[in-house]
XYZ file of C-alpha atoms in Angstrom:
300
model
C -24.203 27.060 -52.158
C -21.112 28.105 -54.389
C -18.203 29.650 -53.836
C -16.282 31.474 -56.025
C -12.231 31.172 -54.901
C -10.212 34.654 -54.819
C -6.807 33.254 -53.974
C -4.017 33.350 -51.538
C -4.858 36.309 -49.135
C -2.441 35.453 -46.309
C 1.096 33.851 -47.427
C 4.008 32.714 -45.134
C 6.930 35.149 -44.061
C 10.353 34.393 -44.338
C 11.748 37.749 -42.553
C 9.338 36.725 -39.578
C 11.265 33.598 -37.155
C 7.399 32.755 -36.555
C 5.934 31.978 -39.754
C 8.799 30.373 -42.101
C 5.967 28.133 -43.547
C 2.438 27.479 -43.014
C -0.136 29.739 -42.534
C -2.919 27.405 -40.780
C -6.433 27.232 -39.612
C -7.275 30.891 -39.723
C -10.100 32.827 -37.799
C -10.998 36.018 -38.072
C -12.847 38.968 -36.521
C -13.999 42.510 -38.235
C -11.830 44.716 -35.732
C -13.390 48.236 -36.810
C -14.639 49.523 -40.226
C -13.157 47.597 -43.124
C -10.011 46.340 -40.773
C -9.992 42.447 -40.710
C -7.662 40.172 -38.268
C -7.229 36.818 -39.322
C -5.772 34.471 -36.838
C -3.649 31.951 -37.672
C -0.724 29.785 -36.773
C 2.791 29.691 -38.774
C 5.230 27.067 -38.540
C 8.979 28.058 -37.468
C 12.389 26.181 -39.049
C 11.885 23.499 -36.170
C 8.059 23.099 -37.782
C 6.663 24.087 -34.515
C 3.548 26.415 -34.838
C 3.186 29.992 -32.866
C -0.222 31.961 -33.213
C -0.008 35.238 -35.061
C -2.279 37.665 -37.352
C -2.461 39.219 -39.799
C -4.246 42.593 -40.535
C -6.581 43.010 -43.823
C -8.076 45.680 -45.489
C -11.645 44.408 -46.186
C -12.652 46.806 -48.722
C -9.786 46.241 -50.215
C -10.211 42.287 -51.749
C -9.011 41.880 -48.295
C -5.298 42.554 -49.291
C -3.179 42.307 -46.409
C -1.481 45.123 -44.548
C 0.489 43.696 -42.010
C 1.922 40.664 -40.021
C 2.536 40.695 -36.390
C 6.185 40.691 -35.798
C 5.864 38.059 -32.855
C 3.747 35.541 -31.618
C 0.419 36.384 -29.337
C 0.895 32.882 -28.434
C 3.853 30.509 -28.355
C 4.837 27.300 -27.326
C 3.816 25.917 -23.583
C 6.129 24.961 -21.259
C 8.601 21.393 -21.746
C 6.212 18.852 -20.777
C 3.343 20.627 -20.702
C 0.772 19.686 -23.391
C 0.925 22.537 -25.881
C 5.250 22.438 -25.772
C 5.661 21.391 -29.396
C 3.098 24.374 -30.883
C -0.494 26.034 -30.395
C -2.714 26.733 -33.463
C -5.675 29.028 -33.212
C -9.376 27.786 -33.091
C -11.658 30.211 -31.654
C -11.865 33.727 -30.152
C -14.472 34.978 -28.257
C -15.442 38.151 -27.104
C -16.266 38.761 -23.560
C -16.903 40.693 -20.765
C -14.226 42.839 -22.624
C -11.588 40.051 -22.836
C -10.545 37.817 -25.928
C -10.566 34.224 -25.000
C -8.653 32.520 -27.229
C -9.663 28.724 -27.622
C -6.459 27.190 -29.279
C -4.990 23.670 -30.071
C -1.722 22.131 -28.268
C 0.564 20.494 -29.947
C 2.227 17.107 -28.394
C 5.062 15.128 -29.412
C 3.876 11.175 -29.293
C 5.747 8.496 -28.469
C 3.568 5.230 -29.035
C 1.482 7.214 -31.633
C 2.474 10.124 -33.726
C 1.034 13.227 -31.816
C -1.453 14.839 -29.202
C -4.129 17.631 -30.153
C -5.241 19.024 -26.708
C -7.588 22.066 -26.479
C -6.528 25.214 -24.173
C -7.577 28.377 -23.205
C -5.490 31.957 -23.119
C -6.831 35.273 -22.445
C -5.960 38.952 -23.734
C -7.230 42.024 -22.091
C -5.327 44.152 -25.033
C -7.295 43.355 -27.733
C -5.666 40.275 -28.974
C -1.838 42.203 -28.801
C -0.938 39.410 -26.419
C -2.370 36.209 -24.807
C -1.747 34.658 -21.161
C -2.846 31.395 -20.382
C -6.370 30.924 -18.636
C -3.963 27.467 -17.068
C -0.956 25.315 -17.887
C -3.248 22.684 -18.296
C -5.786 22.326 -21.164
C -9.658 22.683 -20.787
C -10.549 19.494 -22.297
C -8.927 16.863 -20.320
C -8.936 12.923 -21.192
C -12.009 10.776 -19.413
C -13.168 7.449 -19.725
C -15.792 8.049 -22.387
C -12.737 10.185 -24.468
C -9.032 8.201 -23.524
C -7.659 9.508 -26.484
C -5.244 12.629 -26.586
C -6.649 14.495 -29.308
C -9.762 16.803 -27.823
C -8.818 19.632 -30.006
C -9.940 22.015 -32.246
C -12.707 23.930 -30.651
C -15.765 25.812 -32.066
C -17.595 28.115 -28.985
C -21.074 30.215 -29.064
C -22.750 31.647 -26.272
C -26.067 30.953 -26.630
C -29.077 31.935 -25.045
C -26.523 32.518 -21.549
C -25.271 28.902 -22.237
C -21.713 28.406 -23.868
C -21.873 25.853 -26.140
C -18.886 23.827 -27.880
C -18.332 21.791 -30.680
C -14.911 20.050 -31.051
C -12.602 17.254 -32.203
C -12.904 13.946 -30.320
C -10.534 10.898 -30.937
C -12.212 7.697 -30.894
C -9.325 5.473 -31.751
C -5.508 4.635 -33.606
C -5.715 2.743 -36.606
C -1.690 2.790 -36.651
C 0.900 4.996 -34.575
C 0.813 7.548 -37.563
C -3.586 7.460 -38.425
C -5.704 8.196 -35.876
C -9.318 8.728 -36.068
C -11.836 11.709 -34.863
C -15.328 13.176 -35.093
C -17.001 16.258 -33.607
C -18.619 16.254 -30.317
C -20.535 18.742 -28.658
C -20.325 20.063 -25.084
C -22.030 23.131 -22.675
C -20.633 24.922 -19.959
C -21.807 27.743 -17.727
C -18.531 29.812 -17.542
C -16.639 29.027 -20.660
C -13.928 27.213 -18.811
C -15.607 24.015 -17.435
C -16.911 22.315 -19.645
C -19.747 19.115 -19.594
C -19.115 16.443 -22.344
C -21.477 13.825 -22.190
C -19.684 12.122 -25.277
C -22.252 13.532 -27.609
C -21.641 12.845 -31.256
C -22.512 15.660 -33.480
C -21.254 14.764 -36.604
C -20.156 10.818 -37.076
C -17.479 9.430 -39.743
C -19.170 7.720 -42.737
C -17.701 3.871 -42.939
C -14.922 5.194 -45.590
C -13.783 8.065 -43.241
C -11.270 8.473 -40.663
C -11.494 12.090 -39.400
C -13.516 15.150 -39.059
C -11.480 18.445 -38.377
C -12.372 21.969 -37.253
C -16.120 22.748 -36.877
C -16.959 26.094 -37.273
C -20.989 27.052 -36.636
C -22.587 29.681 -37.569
C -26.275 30.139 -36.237
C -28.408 32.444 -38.531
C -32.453 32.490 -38.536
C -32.594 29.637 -35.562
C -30.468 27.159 -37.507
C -27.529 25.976 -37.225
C -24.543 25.879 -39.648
C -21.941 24.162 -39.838
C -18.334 23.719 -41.721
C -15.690 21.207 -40.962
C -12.997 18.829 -43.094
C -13.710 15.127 -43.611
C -11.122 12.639 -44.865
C -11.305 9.055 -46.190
C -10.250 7.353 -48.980
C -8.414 10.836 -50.503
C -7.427 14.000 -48.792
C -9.593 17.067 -46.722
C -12.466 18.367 -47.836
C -14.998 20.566 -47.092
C -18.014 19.607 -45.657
C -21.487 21.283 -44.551
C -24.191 20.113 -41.886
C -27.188 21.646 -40.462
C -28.790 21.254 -37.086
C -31.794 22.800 -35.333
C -30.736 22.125 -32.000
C -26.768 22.275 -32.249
C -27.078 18.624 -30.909
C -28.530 16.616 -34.306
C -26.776 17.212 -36.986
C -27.862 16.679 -40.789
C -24.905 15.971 -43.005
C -25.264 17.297 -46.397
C -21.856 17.433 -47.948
C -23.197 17.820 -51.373
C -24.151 21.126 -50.516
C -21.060 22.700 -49.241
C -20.009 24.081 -52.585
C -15.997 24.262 -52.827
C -13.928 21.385 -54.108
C -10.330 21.230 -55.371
C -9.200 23.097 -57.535
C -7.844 21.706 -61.043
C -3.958 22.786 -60.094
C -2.524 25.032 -57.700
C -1.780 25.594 -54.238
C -5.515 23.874 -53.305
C -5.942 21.404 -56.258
C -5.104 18.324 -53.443
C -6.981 19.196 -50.217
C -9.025 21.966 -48.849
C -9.859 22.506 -45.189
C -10.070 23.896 -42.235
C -12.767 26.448 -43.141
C -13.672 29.360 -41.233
C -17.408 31.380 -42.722
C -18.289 34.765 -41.625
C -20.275 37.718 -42.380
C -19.136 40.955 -43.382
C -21.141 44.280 -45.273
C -24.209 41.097 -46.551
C -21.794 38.461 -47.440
C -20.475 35.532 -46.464
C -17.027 34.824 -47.058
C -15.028 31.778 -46.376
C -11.207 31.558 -45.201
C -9.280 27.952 -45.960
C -6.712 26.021 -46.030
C -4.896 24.373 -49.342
C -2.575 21.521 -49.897
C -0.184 20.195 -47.249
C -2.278 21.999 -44.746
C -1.514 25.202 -45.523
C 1.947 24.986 -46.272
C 1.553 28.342 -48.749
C -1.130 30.149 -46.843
C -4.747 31.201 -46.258
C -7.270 31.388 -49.184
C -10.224 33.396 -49.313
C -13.723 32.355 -51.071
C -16.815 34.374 -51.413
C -20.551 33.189 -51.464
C -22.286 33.470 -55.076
C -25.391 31.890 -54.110
């Protein structure tokens, strides 16, 4: 694979309270013709995150149109876990619903944060979101005791709704955690069974793996996420033929740093999807996406 880079599409909005920087971890759906959402989370002058979108002309180098003036999703309630900001992950399609899989924020007090996944639902086409619960859908066990079960990836495949997400396996100091990618099923797309299954596993120099995103094309599976170790995110690429077993081929993911720039430090958070016979990519740049949301498109 290699990627050609097109820039900044999506940039933050000082005249919206929502977005004064960041534009993070976007997603986004085709919503008719050449009309693109992108999902995405901005941070506000307390650097607390809200989910918003913005609208894209696709045929147009997908050159943006508009920002939502508010939030479809903001902060939980105090206390709850998703009270100090949500950040997209996933939306779904169903049964003529959005479900919007999205990662709580959570002040820590021992350690530096929480990342717990939750669930809100829009029946307006993504306008607005309620919560599916106060409560997030991945909850802390035994096998996972760690508060960050975050950032998750959902198919529904062959009537089964699969998941792959974040999964903390341990603090090397208050302010470092570590995390791989697990994988899960469920029958509804609200309960979900995690048998502790490790997808993709940190090499001995790593200390995280961030936001799957699979893709499953010709009966395999593909898949994008961010590894860091000894220097900042990058991009990485695996391949399964089960969604279960994972191959890890990094070397093949085919976007680096750039030489300077709003991306020449880290890259991440990648989200791949088809449109008109391509496959474009939407990412994140330095200080995770303090300046915005780049766009790269598949040469080969």
């Amino acid at each position: 694979m290699e990627w050609i880079k097109n820039g900044l599409i999506v940039v933050p909005q000082k005249n919206l309270w929502w977005m004064q920087t960041h534009a993070m971890v976007p997603f986004a759906e085709i919503v008719k013709d050449n009309i693109c959402k992108i999902y995405f989370s901005g941070r506000d002058k307390n650097n607390k995150s809200h989910i918003g979108y913005a609208i894209v002309d696709a045929s147009n180098s997908f050159k943006t149109i508009e920002y939502s003036k508010e939030p479809v999703l903001t902060l939980g309630n105090l206390g709850c876990f998703d009270d100090n900001g949500v950040t997209p992950s996933w939306v779904m399609d169903y049964n003529g619903k959005k479900y919007l899989y999205y990662i709580g924020w959570n002040k820590g007090s021992t350690v530096r944060m929480g990342l717990i996944a939750g669930l809100a639902i829009s029946d307006n086409s993504g306008l607005v979101f309620s919560r599916y619960s106060k409560a997030p859908i991945l909850e802390r066990t035994d096998r996972e005791p760690y508060s960050i079960l975050t950032g998750p990836c959902v198919l529904l495949d062959n009537d089964i709704w699969k998941m792959w997400y974040v999964s903390g396996i341990g603090w090397v100091n208050p302010d470092l955690p570590r995390y791989d990618i697990k994988y899960a099923e469920s029958r509804d797309g609200f309960k979900w069974d995690r048998k502790g299954v490790v997808c993709v596993g940190l090499k001995p120099n790593e200390n995280a793996l961030a936001r799957p995103c699979v893709l499953k094309e010709d009966g395999i599976y593909k898949m994008w996420y961010s590894y860091k170790g000894e220097c900042n995110y990058r991009i990485g690429y695996a391949e399964s033929e089960d969604g279960i077993v994972w191959d890890r081929l990094d070397e093949q993911a085919g976007i680096n740093v750039s030489e300077f720039g709003w991306d020449c430090e880290m890259i991440e958070y990648a989200f791949v999807f088809n449109y008109k016979g391509k496959k474009y990519m939407l990412y994140n740049g330095n200080d995770y996406g303090k300046e915005g949301i780049g766009l790269a498109v598949l040469e080969k």
